[in-house]
Coordinates of C-alpha atoms in Angstrom, one line a residue:
Chain A
M1242 CA -3.9 -15.1 -36.4
S1243 CA -2.3 -13.0 -34.2
R1244 CA -5.6 -11.2 -33.2
V1245 CA -6.9 -14.6 -32.7
T1246 CA -5.1 -16.4 -30.5
P1247 CA -5.1 -14.2 -27.3
T1248 CA -8.9 -14.4 -27.6
L1249 CA -8.8 -17.9 -27.5
L1250 CA -6.1 -18.6 -24.9
R1251 CA -8.9 -16.4 -22.6
A1252 CA -11.4 -18.5 -23.8
L1253 CA -9.2 -21.6 -22.4
L1254 CA -8.6 -20.0 -19.5
L1255 CA -12.0 -19.5 -18.6
A1256 CA -13.1 -22.9 -19.2
L1257 CA -10.4 -24.0 -17.5
L1258 CA -11.4 -22.4 -14.3
V1259 CA -14.8 -23.0 -14.5
T1260 CA -14.2 -26.7 -14.8
F1261 CA -11.7 -26.5 -12.1
L1262 CA -14.3 -24.9 -10.2
L1263 CA -17.1 -27.5 -11.1
A1264 CA -15.1 -30.6 -11.0
P1265 CA -12.1 -30.5 -9.3
E1266 CA -11.5 -33.9 -9.3
T1267 CA -10.9 -33.8 -12.9
F1268 CA -7.5 -32.0 -11.9
E1269 CA -6.6 -34.5 -9.1
P1270 CA -3.6 -36.1 -10.7
L1271 CA -2.1 -33.3 -11.9
L1272 CA -1.7 -31.9 -8.7
R1273 CA -1.0 -35.3 -7.1
P1274 CA 2.4 -35.1 -7.1
L1275 CA 2.4 -32.1 -5.0
V1276 CA 1.6 -33.4 -1.6
Q1277 CA 2.9 -36.4 0.5
Q1278 CA 0.6 -40.0 -0.3
N1279 CA -2.5 -40.0 1.7
A1280 CA -2.8 -36.1 2.0
P1281 CA -5.9 -34.9 0.5
V1282 CA -5.1 -32.9 -3.0
I1283 CA -8.6 -30.8 -3.5
Y1284 CA -9.5 -28.9 -0.5
A1285 CA -12.6 -29.8 0.9
Q1286 CA -13.4 -28.0 4.0
G1287 CA -15.4 -25.4 1.9
N1288 CA -16.6 -25.6 -1.6
L1289 CA -14.4 -24.0 -3.9
M1290 CA -17.1 -22.5 -6.0
S1291 CA -18.6 -20.7 -3.0
L1292 CA -15.3 -19.5 -1.7
T1293 CA -14.7 -18.0 -5.7
L1294 CA -18.4 -16.4 -5.3
Q1295 CA -17.6 -15.1 -1.8
H1296 CA -14.1 -13.6 -2.9
L1297 CA -15.4 -11.8 -6.0
A1298 CA -18.6 -10.5 -3.7
T1299 CA -15.8 -9.0 -1.3
V1300 CA -13.8 -7.6 -3.7
F1301 CA -16.9 -6.6 -5.8
A1302 CA -18.4 -4.6 -2.9
A1303 CA -15.1 -3.1 -1.5
T1304 CA -14.2 -1.6 -5.1
L1305 CA -18.1 -0.3 -5.9
A1306 CA -18.0 1.8 -2.5
A1307 CA -14.0 2.8 -3.0
T1308 CA -15.1 3.9 -6.7
I1309 CA -17.9 6.2 -5.4
V1310 CA -16.1 7.5 -2.7
A1311 CA -12.9 8.1 -5.0
V1312 CA -14.8 9.6 -8.1
S1313 CA -16.9 11.8 -5.9
L1314 CA -13.8 13.1 -4.1
A1315 CA -11.7 13.4 -7.7
V1316 CA -14.7 15.5 -8.7
L1317 CA -15.1 17.6 -5.8
V1318 CA -11.4 18.7 -5.8
S1319 CA -11.2 19.3 -9.3
R1320 CA -13.6 22.3 -9.3
P1321 CA -13.0 25.4 -7.9
I1322 CA -15.3 24.6 -4.6
G1323 CA -12.7 22.0 -3.3
A1324 CA -9.7 23.4 -5.3
E1325 CA -8.3 24.1 -1.7
F1326 CA -8.2 20.6 -0.8
L1327 CA -5.9 19.6 -4.4
P1328 CA -2.3 19.7 -2.8
L1329 CA -3.3 18.2 0.2
S1330 CA -5.2 15.0 -1.6
R1331 CA -2.5 14.6 -3.5
S1332 CA 0.1 14.0 -0.8
L1333 CA -2.6 12.0 1.5
V1334 CA -2.6 9.7 -1.7
N1335 CA 1.0 9.6 -1.9
I1336 CA 1.2 8.4 1.9
G1337 CA -2.0 6.2 1.6
Q1338 CA -0.2 4.2 -0.8
T1339 CA 3.2 3.6 1.4
F1340 CA 0.4 1.7 3.7
P1341 CA 1.2 -2.1 3.8
P1342 CA -2.0 -3.8 3.4
V1343 CA -1.1 -6.3 5.9
A1344 CA -0.8 -3.4 8.4
V1345 CA -4.4 -1.9 7.5
L1346 CA -5.7 -5.2 7.7
A1347 CA -4.1 -5.9 11.3
L1348 CA -5.3 -2.4 12.5
A1349 CA -8.8 -2.8 11.5
V1350 CA -8.8 -5.9 13.9
P1351 CA -9.2 -4.3 17.0
V1352 CA -11.6 -1.4 15.7
V1353 CA -14.1 -3.8 14.0
G1354 CA -13.1 -7.3 15.0
F1355 CA -12.6 -10.3 13.2
G1356 CA -13.9 -11.6 9.6
E1357 CA -15.6 -10.1 6.5
K1358 CA -15.5 -6.4 7.8
P1359 CA -11.7 -5.5 8.5
T1360 CA -11.0 -7.0 5.0
L1361 CA -13.6 -5.0 3.4
I1362 CA -12.2 -1.6 4.8
A1363 CA -8.7 -2.4 4.1
L1364 CA -9.7 -3.4 0.4
F1365 CA -11.8 0.0 0.3
L1366 CA -9.0 2.0 1.3
Y1367 CA -6.6 0.2 -0.6
G1368 CA -8.7 0.7 -3.6
L1369 CA -9.6 4.5 -3.0
L1370 CA -6.0 5.4 -3.8
P1371 CA -5.5 4.3 -7.8
I1372 CA -9.3 5.4 -8.6
F1373 CA -9.0 9.1 -7.1
E1374 CA -5.6 9.2 -8.6
N1375 CA -6.7 8.3 -12.1
T1376 CA -10.2 10.2 -11.8
L1377 CA -8.2 13.6 -11.1
T1378 CA -5.6 12.7 -13.7
G1379 CA -8.4 12.3 -16.3
L1380 CA -10.4 15.2 -15.1
T1381 CA -7.5 17.6 -15.1
T1382 CA -5.9 16.6 -18.6
L1383 CA -9.1 17.2 -20.7
P1384 CA -8.4 19.0 -23.6
R1385 CA -9.2 22.6 -22.9
A1386 CA -10.7 23.5 -26.2
V1387 CA -13.5 20.6 -25.3
V1388 CA -14.3 22.3 -22.2
E1389 CA -14.2 25.9 -23.6
A1390 CA -16.6 24.7 -26.2
A1391 CA -18.9 23.2 -23.7
R1392 CA -19.0 26.5 -21.6
G1393 CA -19.6 28.1 -24.7
T1394 CA -22.7 26.0 -25.8
G1395 CA -24.2 27.7 -22.1
M1396 CA -23.9 24.2 -20.5
T1397 CA -24.3 24.3 -16.5
G1398 CA -21.2 23.2 -14.6
W1399 CA -23.0 20.4 -13.6
Q1400 CA -24.3 19.2 -17.0
R1401 CA -20.3 19.8 -18.3
L1402 CA -19.3 17.1 -16.0
V1403 CA -21.8 14.7 -16.5
K1404 CA -22.2 15.2 -20.3
I1405 CA -18.3 16.0 -21.1
E1406 CA -15.9 15.8 -18.6
L1407 CA -16.6 12.3 -17.0
P1408 CA -17.2 10.8 -20.2
L1409 CA -14.2 12.0 -21.9
A1410 CA -12.0 10.9 -18.3
M1411 CA -13.8 7.4 -18.5
P1412 CA -11.5 5.4 -20.3
V1413 CA -8.6 6.8 -17.6
I1414 CA -10.9 6.0 -14.5
L1415 CA -11.6 2.4 -16.0
A1416 CA -8.0 1.6 -15.6
G1417 CA -7.6 3.2 -12.5
I1418 CA -10.6 0.7 -11.3
R1419 CA -9.0 -1.9 -13.1
L1420 CA -5.8 -1.6 -11.1
S1421 CA -7.8 -1.4 -7.9
V1422 CA -9.6 -4.7 -8.6
V1423 CA -6.3 -6.9 -9.5
I1424 CA -4.8 -5.2 -6.5
S1425 CA -7.8 -6.2 -4.1
L1426 CA -8.4 -9.8 -5.7
A1427 CA -4.7 -10.5 -4.5
T1428 CA -4.8 -8.4 -1.1
A1429 CA -8.5 -10.3 -0.6
T1430 CA -6.3 -13.4 -0.1
I1431 CA -4.6 -12.0 3.2
G1432 CA -8.0 -11.4 4.4
S1433 CA -8.0 -14.9 5.6
T1434 CA -5.8 -14.4 7.9
V1435 CA -8.4 -12.4 9.8
A1436 CA -11.0 -14.9 9.4
A1437 CA -12.5 -13.8 6.2
R1438 CA -14.2 -16.4 3.8
T1439 CA -12.2 -16.0 0.7
L1440 CA -9.9 -18.0 -1.4
G1441 CA -6.8 -16.8 1.0
E1442 CA -8.5 -19.9 3.2
V1443 CA -7.3 -22.2 0.8
I1444 CA -3.8 -21.1 0.6
I1445 CA -3.7 -20.7 4.1
A1446 CA -5.0 -24.4 5.0
G1447 CA -2.0 -25.5 2.6
L1448 CA 0.5 -23.4 4.4
Q1449 CA -0.8 -24.7 7.8
S1450 CA -0.7 -28.1 6.7
N1451 CA 2.2 -28.1 4.2
N1452 CA 0.1 -29.1 1.7
L1453 CA 1.4 -27.6 -1.8
A1454 CA -1.5 -28.7 -3.9
Y1455 CA -3.9 -26.4 -2.0
V1456 CA -1.7 -23.5 -2.2
V1457 CA -1.2 -23.8 -5.8
Q1458 CA -5.3 -24.2 -6.5
G1459 CA -5.9 -21.4 -4.4
G1460 CA -3.1 -19.2 -6.1
L1461 CA -4.0 -19.9 -9.4
I1462 CA -7.8 -19.6 -9.1
V1463 CA -6.9 -16.2 -7.7
G1464 CA -4.4 -15.4 -10.6
A1465 CA -6.8 -16.7 -13.3
L1466 CA -9.7 -14.8 -12.0
A1467 CA -7.1 -11.5 -12.0
V1468 CA -5.9 -12.1 -15.8
L1469 CA -9.7 -12.7 -16.6
I1470 CA -10.8 -9.3 -15.2
Y1471 CA -7.8 -7.4 -16.2
D1472 CA -8.5 -8.6 -19.8
G1473 CA -12.3 -7.8 -19.2
F1474 CA -11.6 -4.0 -18.0
S1475 CA -8.9 -3.6 -20.9
A1476 CA -11.2 -4.7 -24.1
V1477 CA -13.8 -2.4 -22.1
E1478 CA -11.7 0.8 -22.2
R1479 CA -10.4 -0.2 -25.6
R1480 CA -13.8 0.2 -27.3
L1481 CA -14.5 3.4 -24.9
A1482 CA -11.4 4.8 -26.4
V1483 CA -11.9 4.1 -29.8
R1484 CA -15.5 5.7 -29.7
S1485 CA -14.5 8.8 -28.2
Chain B
M265 CA -2.9 38.3 6.4
T266 CA -6.6 38.3 5.9
F267 CA -8.6 36.1 8.6
R268 CA -11.0 34.4 6.2
I269 CA -12.5 30.9 7.2
D270 CA -10.4 28.0 5.6
K271 CA -12.3 24.8 4.5
L272 CA -9.5 22.6 5.7
G273 CA -9.5 24.5 8.8
V274 CA -13.0 23.7 9.5
L275 CA -12.4 20.2 8.7
I276 CA -9.8 20.3 11.3
V277 CA -11.6 21.9 13.8
V278 CA -14.5 19.2 13.7
L279 CA -12.1 16.5 13.7
A280 CA -10.3 17.7 16.8
I281 CA -13.6 18.4 18.5
Y282 CA -14.1 14.6 17.7
G283 CA -11.1 13.8 19.0
V284 CA -11.0 15.8 22.3
L285 CA -14.4 14.0 23.1
S286 CA -12.9 10.8 22.6
P287 CA -11.0 8.8 25.0
F288 CA -7.3 9.5 24.9
A289 CA -6.2 6.6 26.7
T290 CA -7.1 3.5 27.5
L291 CA -6.7 1.0 30.6
K292 CA -6.7 -2.5 30.7
A293 CA -6.7 -5.2 33.3
N294 CA -4.0 -7.1 31.1
R295 CA -2.8 -7.3 27.3
I296 CA -6.0 -8.7 25.7
V297 CA -8.7 -8.1 27.4
P298 CA -10.9 -4.8 26.7
G299 CA -10.2 -1.7 28.6
E300 CA -11.6 1.4 30.0
G301 CA -11.2 4.7 28.6
F302 CA -10.5 7.9 29.8
D303 CA -10.5 11.5 28.2
I304 CA -7.7 13.9 28.0
L305 CA -8.7 15.8 31.3
E306 CA -8.6 12.2 32.8
A307 CA -5.6 10.5 31.6
L308 CA -3.2 13.2 32.4
P309 CA -1.6 14.3 35.5
G310 CA -2.3 18.1 37.1
G311 CA -2.1 20.9 34.5
F312 CA -0.9 18.7 31.9
G313 CA -4.3 17.8 30.3
R314 CA -5.2 21.8 30.4
L315 CA -1.8 21.9 28.6
M316 CA -2.8 19.3 25.8
L317 CA -6.1 20.7 25.3
L318 CA -4.9 24.2 25.0
A319 CA -2.3 23.2 22.4
V320 CA -5.2 21.2 20.2
V321 CA -7.2 24.7 20.4
G322 CA -4.3 26.5 19.7
G323 CA -3.5 24.2 16.6
A324 CA -7.2 24.2 15.3
A325 CA -7.4 27.7 15.7
M326 CA -4.6 28.1 13.4
A327 CA -5.7 25.7 10.7
L328 CA -9.0 27.5 10.6
L329 CA -7.7 31.0 10.3
R330 CA -4.3 31.2 8.9
R331 CA -3.7 30.1 5.6
E332 CA 0.5 30.3 5.4
A333 CA 1.8 27.2 5.3
L334 CA 4.7 27.8 7.0
W335 CA 2.1 28.4 10.3
R336 CA 0.2 25.5 9.6
L337 CA 3.2 23.3 9.7
L338 CA 4.6 24.7 12.8
S339 CA 1.1 24.7 14.4
A340 CA 0.7 21.1 13.8
S341 CA 4.1 20.0 15.0
V342 CA 3.9 21.5 18.2
V343 CA 0.5 19.8 18.9
L344 CA 2.1 16.7 17.5
A345 CA 5.0 16.5 20.0
A346 CA 2.6 17.6 22.2
L347 CA 0.4 14.6 21.7
F348 CA 3.5 12.2 21.6
A349 CA 4.7 13.5 25.2
C350 CA 1.3 13.2 26.6
V351 CA 0.5 9.7 25.5
G352 CA 3.8 8.9 27.4
L353 CA 2.7 10.7 30.7
A354 CA -0.7 9.2 30.4
A355 CA 0.3 5.4 30.4
A356 CA 2.6 6.5 33.4
Y357 CA -0.1 8.3 35.4
L358 CA -2.7 5.8 34.7
T359 CA -0.7 2.6 35.3
P360 CA -1.8 1.2 38.8
A361 CA 1.6 1.3 40.9
D362 CA 3.0 -2.3 41.3
N363 CA 0.7 -3.9 38.8
S364 CA 2.7 -5.5 36.1
Y365 CA -0.3 -6.8 34.2
A366 CA -2.1 -3.5 33.5
R367 CA -1.9 -1.9 30.0
V368 CA -2.3 1.4 29.0
S369 CA -2.8 2.3 25.2
P370 CA -3.5 5.0 23.1
A371 CA -7.0 5.0 22.4
S372 CA -9.5 6.2 19.7
G373 CA -9.0 10.1 20.9
F374 CA -5.3 9.9 20.2
W375 CA -5.6 8.3 17.2
I376 CA -8.2 10.8 15.9
L377 CA -6.2 13.9 16.8
L378 CA -2.7 12.2 15.4
F379 CA -4.7 11.8 12.3
T380 CA -5.9 15.4 12.3
F381 CA -2.9 17.1 12.7
S382 CA -0.6 15.0 10.7
L383 CA -3.4 16.1 8.2
L384 CA -2.8 20.0 8.9
A385 CA 1.3 19.2 8.5
T386 CA 0.9 17.5 5.2
D387 CA -1.3 20.5 4.1
G388 CA 1.0 23.1 5.1
I389 CA 4.2 20.8 3.7
S390 CA 2.5 20.2 0.2
R391 CA 1.6 24.0 0.0
M392 CA 5.3 24.6 0.7
N393 CA 6.1 22.3 -2.3
P394 CA 10.1 22.0 -0.8
R395 CA 13.0 21.2 -2.2
P396 CA 13.9 17.4 -2.1
S397 CA 16.8 18.1 0.4
V398 CA 14.4 20.2 2.6
R399 CA 11.8 17.5 2.4
L400 CA 14.9 14.9 3.3
L401 CA 15.4 17.4 6.8
F402 CA 12.0 17.2 7.5
L403 CA 12.4 13.9 7.9
A404 CA 15.5 13.5 9.7
L405 CA 14.1 16.1 12.0
A406 CA 11.2 13.6 12.5
I407 CA 13.0 10.5 13.2
G408 CA 15.4 12.5 15.2
I409 CA 12.1 13.6 17.8
V410 CA 11.0 9.9 17.4
S411 CA 14.0 8.7 18.6
V412 CA 14.3 11.3 21.4
I413 CA 11.0 10.2 22.7
L414 CA 11.9 6.5 22.3
L415 CA 15.7 6.9 24.2
S416 CA 13.9 9.2 26.6
G417 CA 11.7 6.8 28.4
L418 CA 9.1 8.8 28.1
W419 CA 6.9 6.1 26.2
T420 CA 8.4 2.9 28.6
D421 CA 4.7 2.6 30.3
L422 CA 2.9 2.4 26.7
S423 CA 2.1 -0.9 26.2
V424 CA 3.5 -1.3 22.9
M425 CA 6.6 -0.6 24.6
K426 CA 6.4 -3.1 27.3
E427 CA 5.4 -5.6 24.2
Y428 CA 8.8 -4.4 22.9
A429 CA 10.3 -5.0 26.2
A430 CA 9.1 -8.4 26.7
R431 CA 10.8 -9.4 22.9
A432 CA 13.4 -7.0 22.7
D433 CA 16.0 -9.3 20.9
V434 CA 13.7 -10.8 18.9
F435 CA 12.5 -7.6 17.6
W436 CA 15.9 -6.5 16.3
T437 CA 16.6 -10.4 14.9
E438 CA 13.1 -9.7 12.8
A439 CA 13.7 -6.2 11.9
S440 CA 17.0 -7.2 10.5
R441 CA 15.6 -10.2 8.9
H442 CA 12.6 -7.8 7.5
L443 CA 15.3 -5.4 5.9
L444 CA 17.2 -8.1 4.7
L445 CA 14.2 -9.7 2.9
A446 CA 12.9 -6.1 1.7
L447 CA 16.3 -4.7 0.6
G448 CA 18.0 -7.9 -0.4
S449 CA 15.6 -8.8 -2.8
L450 CA 15.5 -5.4 -4.5
I451 CA 19.2 -5.4 -4.8
A452 CA 18.9 -8.9 -6.4
A453 CA 16.3 -8.0 -8.5
A454 CA 18.2 -4.7 -9.6
V455 CA 21.2 -6.6 -10.5
V456 CA 18.9 -9.0 -12.9
G457 CA 16.5 -6.5 -13.8
L458 CA 18.1 -3.8 -15.4
P459 CA 20.0 -6.0 -17.8
I460 CA 17.0 -7.5 -18.8
G461 CA 15.4 -4.1 -19.3
I462 CA 18.5 -2.7 -21.3
F463 CA 18.1 -6.1 -23.4
C464 CA 14.6 -5.8 -23.8
E465 CA 14.8 -1.9 -25.0
R466 CA 17.0 -3.1 -27.7
V467 CA 15.6 -6.6 -29.0
P468 CA 11.8 -5.1 -29.9
A469 CA 10.9 -8.6 -30.0
L470 CA 11.5 -9.9 -26.9
R471 CA 10.2 -7.3 -24.9
S472 CA 6.3 -8.0 -25.1
A473 CA 7.1 -11.4 -24.2
V474 CA 9.2 -10.8 -21.2
L475 CA 6.9 -8.0 -19.9
N476 CA 4.0 -10.2 -20.1
T477 CA 5.3 -13.1 -18.4
L478 CA 6.4 -10.6 -15.2
N479 CA 2.8 -9.4 -15.3
L480 CA 1.6 -12.7 -14.8
V481 CA 3.7 -13.1 -11.8
Q482 CA 2.2 -9.9 -10.2
T483 CA -1.4 -11.5 -11.1
I484 CA -0.5 -14.1 -8.3
P485 CA -1.6 -13.6 -5.0
S486 CA 1.7 -12.9 -2.7
I487 CA 0.4 -15.6 -0.1
A488 CA 0.3 -18.2 -2.6
L489 CA 3.6 -17.4 -4.5
F490 CA 5.3 -17.3 -1.2
G491 CA 3.7 -20.2 -0.7
I492 CA 4.5 -21.9 -4.3
M493 CA 8.0 -21.2 -3.8
I494 CA 8.1 -23.9 -1.5
A495 CA 7.0 -26.1 -4.7
P496 CA 10.1 -27.1 -6.1
L497 CA 11.4 -27.9 -2.5
G498 CA 8.1 -29.8 -1.8
W499 CA 8.7 -31.7 -4.7
I500 CA 12.1 -32.8 -3.5
A501 CA 10.7 -33.5 -0.1
A502 CA 8.1 -35.6 -1.4
N503 CA 9.9 -37.6 -3.8
V504 CA 13.5 -37.4 -3.6
P505 CA 14.7 -40.3 -0.6
G506 CA 15.6 -39.0 2.5
A507 CA 15.1 -35.6 1.6
Y508 CA 12.1 -34.8 3.9
A509 CA 14.2 -36.4 6.7
I510 CA 17.1 -34.0 6.8
G511 CA 14.3 -31.4 6.9
V512 CA 13.9 -29.9 3.1
R513 CA 10.7 -28.3 3.1
G514 CA 11.5 -25.0 1.5
I515 CA 9.6 -23.1 4.4
G516 CA 11.9 -20.0 6.0
V517 CA 13.5 -17.2 4.3
A518 CA 14.5 -18.6 0.9
P519 CA 11.1 -18.9 -0.4
A520 CA 10.2 -15.3 0.8
F521 CA 13.2 -13.8 -0.7
V522 CA 12.5 -15.7 -4.2
A523 CA 9.1 -14.3 -3.8
L524 CA 9.7 -11.1 -3.4
F525 CA 12.6 -11.2 -6.2
L526 CA 9.9 -12.5 -8.5
Y527 CA 7.6 -9.6 -7.5
S528 CA 9.8 -7.0 -7.7
L529 CA 11.0 -7.8 -11.6
L530 CA 8.2 -6.7 -12.9
P531 CA 8.7 -2.8 -12.3
I532 CA 12.2 -2.4 -12.2
V533 CA 12.4 -4.0 -16.0
A534 CA 9.0 -2.3 -17.6
N535 CA 10.6 1.0 -16.3
T536 CA 13.9 0.8 -17.1
V537 CA 12.6 -0.2 -20.9
A538 CA 10.4 2.8 -20.2
G539 CA 13.1 5.4 -19.0
L540 CA 15.8 4.1 -21.9
S541 CA 13.0 4.1 -24.6
G542 CA 12.1 7.7 -23.3
V543 CA 15.9 9.3 -24.1
P544 CA 14.9 11.7 -26.8
R545 CA 16.6 10.9 -30.0
Q546 CA 18.5 14.2 -30.2
A547 CA 20.6 12.9 -27.2
R548 CA 21.4 9.7 -28.7
E549 CA 22.4 11.5 -32.1
A550 CA 24.6 14.0 -30.6
A551 CA 26.3 11.1 -28.4
R552 CA 27.1 9.4 -31.5
G553 CA 28.1 12.0 -33.5
L554 CA 30.8 12.8 -30.5
G555 CA 32.1 9.0 -31.5
M556 CA 30.9 7.6 -28.4
T557 CA 30.7 3.4 -28.3
S558 CA 27.7 1.8 -27.8
A559 CA 28.7 1.0 -24.3
Q560 CA 29.8 4.8 -23.6
R561 CA 26.4 6.1 -24.8
L562 CA 24.7 3.8 -22.4
I563 CA 26.5 4.6 -19.7
R564 CA 27.2 8.1 -20.2
V565 CA 24.1 9.7 -21.6
E566 CA 21.4 7.2 -21.6
F567 CA 21.2 5.7 -18.3
P568 CA 21.7 9.3 -16.4
L569 CA 18.9 10.0 -18.5
A570 CA 16.9 7.1 -17.8
L571 CA 17.9 7.2 -14.2
P572 CA 14.4 9.2 -13.0
V573 CA 11.9 6.8 -14.3
I574 CA 14.7 3.7 -13.0
L575 CA 14.3 5.2 -9.7
T576 CA 10.6 5.6 -9.9
G577 CA 10.5 1.6 -10.3
I578 CA 12.7 0.9 -7.6
R579 CA 10.5 3.0 -5.4
I580 CA 7.8 0.9 -6.5
V581 CA 9.5 -1.8 -5.4
L582 CA 11.0 -0.7 -2.1
V583 CA 8.0 0.4 -0.6
Q584 CA 5.8 -2.8 -1.8
N585 CA 8.9 -5.0 -0.6
I586 CA 8.6 -3.5 2.9
G587 CA 4.7 -4.1 3.3
L588 CA 4.8 -7.7 1.0
A589 CA 7.8 -8.5 3.4
T590 CA 5.5 -9.0 6.5
I591 CA 3.4 -11.6 4.6
A592 CA 7.0 -14.0 5.0
A593 CA 5.8 -14.6 8.7
L594 CA 3.5 -16.9 7.3
I595 CA 5.8 -19.4 6.1
G596 CA 8.3 -18.9 8.7
G597 CA 10.7 -16.5 7.2
G598 CA 10.4 -14.0 10.2
G599 CA 10.0 -10.5 9.7
F600 CA 8.0 -7.7 11.6
G601 CA 4.9 -10.0 10.1
T602 CA 5.7 -12.6 13.0
F603 CA 4.6 -9.9 15.5
V604 CA 1.2 -8.9 13.5
F605 CA 0.3 -12.5 13.0
Q606 CA 1.3 -13.9 16.5
G607 CA -0.8 -10.3 17.8
L608 CA -3.8 -11.1 15.6
G609 CA -3.5 -14.9 17.2
Q610 CA -3.2 -14.0 20.8
T611 CA -5.7 -10.4 20.1
A612 CA -3.4 -8.6 21.2
T613 CA -3.6 -5.5 19.4
D614 CA -0.2 -3.8 21.2
L615 CA 1.6 -6.9 19.5
V616 CA 0.0 -6.2 16.3
L617 CA 1.2 -2.3 16.4
L618 CA 4.8 -3.6 17.5
G619 CA 4.5 -5.3 14.0
A620 CA 2.7 -2.9 12.0
L621 CA 4.1 0.4 13.3
P622 CA 7.8 -0.1 12.3
T623 CA 6.5 -1.4 8.9
V624 CA 4.7 1.6 8.4
A625 CA 7.1 3.9 9.4
L626 CA 9.9 2.3 7.5
A627 CA 7.7 2.3 4.2
F628 CA 6.9 5.8 4.6
A629 CA 10.6 7.0 5.3
S630 CA 11.8 4.9 2.3
A631 CA 9.0 6.6 0.2
V632 CA 10.5 10.1 1.1
V633 CA 13.7 9.2 0.5
L634 CA 13.1 7.9 -3.0
D635 CA 11.0 10.6 -4.1
A636 CA 13.8 13.0 -2.9
L637 CA 16.0 11.0 -5.2
I638 CA 14.0 11.3 -8.1
D639 CA 13.6 14.8 -8.0
M640 CA 17.5 15.5 -7.4
N641 CA 18.1 13.5 -10.2
A642 CA 15.5 14.6 -12.8
V643 CA 16.8 17.2 -15.4
A644 CA 14.0 19.3 -14.8
P645 CA 12.5 18.7 -11.3
P646 CA 9.0 18.3 -11.5
R647 CA 7.4 20.9 -9.6
K648 CA 3.9 20.5 -8.4
D649 CA 1.4 23.4 -9.3
T650 CA 1.2 25.4 -5.9
R651 CA -1.1 28.0 -4.7

């Protein structure tokens, strides 16, 4: 029973989300009390489904780039050739996390202009940190015996990395990517303040026209996406952790 | 002292060359149009340009040839001080006389050099792995230097400072509003969250329910949560006769404060639970053996042992709140975000900087202070591996 309930809840959440995106009018009576008479209830200046897909695409592109760069960097500083950069990279990760996303976003605008680009840059930079940190932790806390055994069987450094170290560190790396995606999903909404097409557009339209229904629907869609993606990643991590 | 080439040094040299070749300062006809770039020699009067170049060359050479942490930190500090001084000089030099519309701002070259030598200084500090008190001293020195520069009027002609001069009173109002939002919600969350955390640690049945609920709150994007907080008051405005007329709309500081408070709860509760569960069983048994009551054990044994983990939660919250408080401006809550969003709206980069730079500095300084506090309270201070 207790094992089935969470799965059922998730399926229900997914069904609700898809229904809302495909036929938002069905939820109109629920949101109606949030607005004053005659005000529109469902965001109509843009299609909710296409905004959601655009939002996910932006997050996906930024996270993909961040994963490639962060994992490569972590691999580099955990090898002898990049070991000189290890103390510096740890401090940089610490400092980087103190930069507020709004500041990164706003400061990227003068360099690349309004639109998707500053959002992608901010999401990329912000996404780097958790992935880098987790990959580094995963690679530097491997059981010594396993690494030595791999060395003993005559594997080259590259073989050890690809066949032993990265697969063993994979659950921790995935946890970093999950963290990064969840942060990015929320941060992408702020991207709409610099004219990126994300679900933030709905929320900001609501704030500007004093329309609570907009704010709530935008916020809940992003929240539901974050919960579902978080759960999906957690399930994959558990499966990987069991296998290894 | 062996002279062997350092890999970070090579990176520093490459970045420094790129920085020197990029424009150091920009002169704009007014605050929103794009400007014209000047390199170091053009932007600075007389010998100052050559001195600045000399400092950069010296700093880069140090990075390349000397690996001792102290030397790296010292040479990086010299270059950074020179950069800060020269950007002010460049602004005074480039601003045409009796033209109150012209603006001089630091250009890409300045930012690249600032980044490069901050990197070198960070490397020096992280290699020295200084004690918490020394780290606080470094922070105090850095704050002191920046304050002296600000008070000396060296930066008066920089465009950011002109934006500041135009709204000095508003700046301090918004600054105190920002601090009120970030610190006030942290204190409120600590007052509420610590007891909840203690309670959850004692009653495991409640733990997952409370933590899962707080986790859900975190998935709601910040602008939406700020907005949703308007909902209860907004509902009153729409449904209670007369409420709308007297201005109940829930816009302003209150919803921002509540939203930040809700975001702050999870790290505080979760870390209190984690810290208390991590107290070694022997310590609890020993305290019990001494005849301490449950309350005495909590206050005198368990809480001090859990303090570093709880402080880590508070560090996360403080840094996060300082950043998120910028969003409050979107719902009329004030704070430094006001300047950021006004600046974005007017495409006035300097106004964005006026909001963004203090936010970044505040978040960074709080992180350093709390990290030092965490290390000071740790039973065995965690020392990072040094080389």
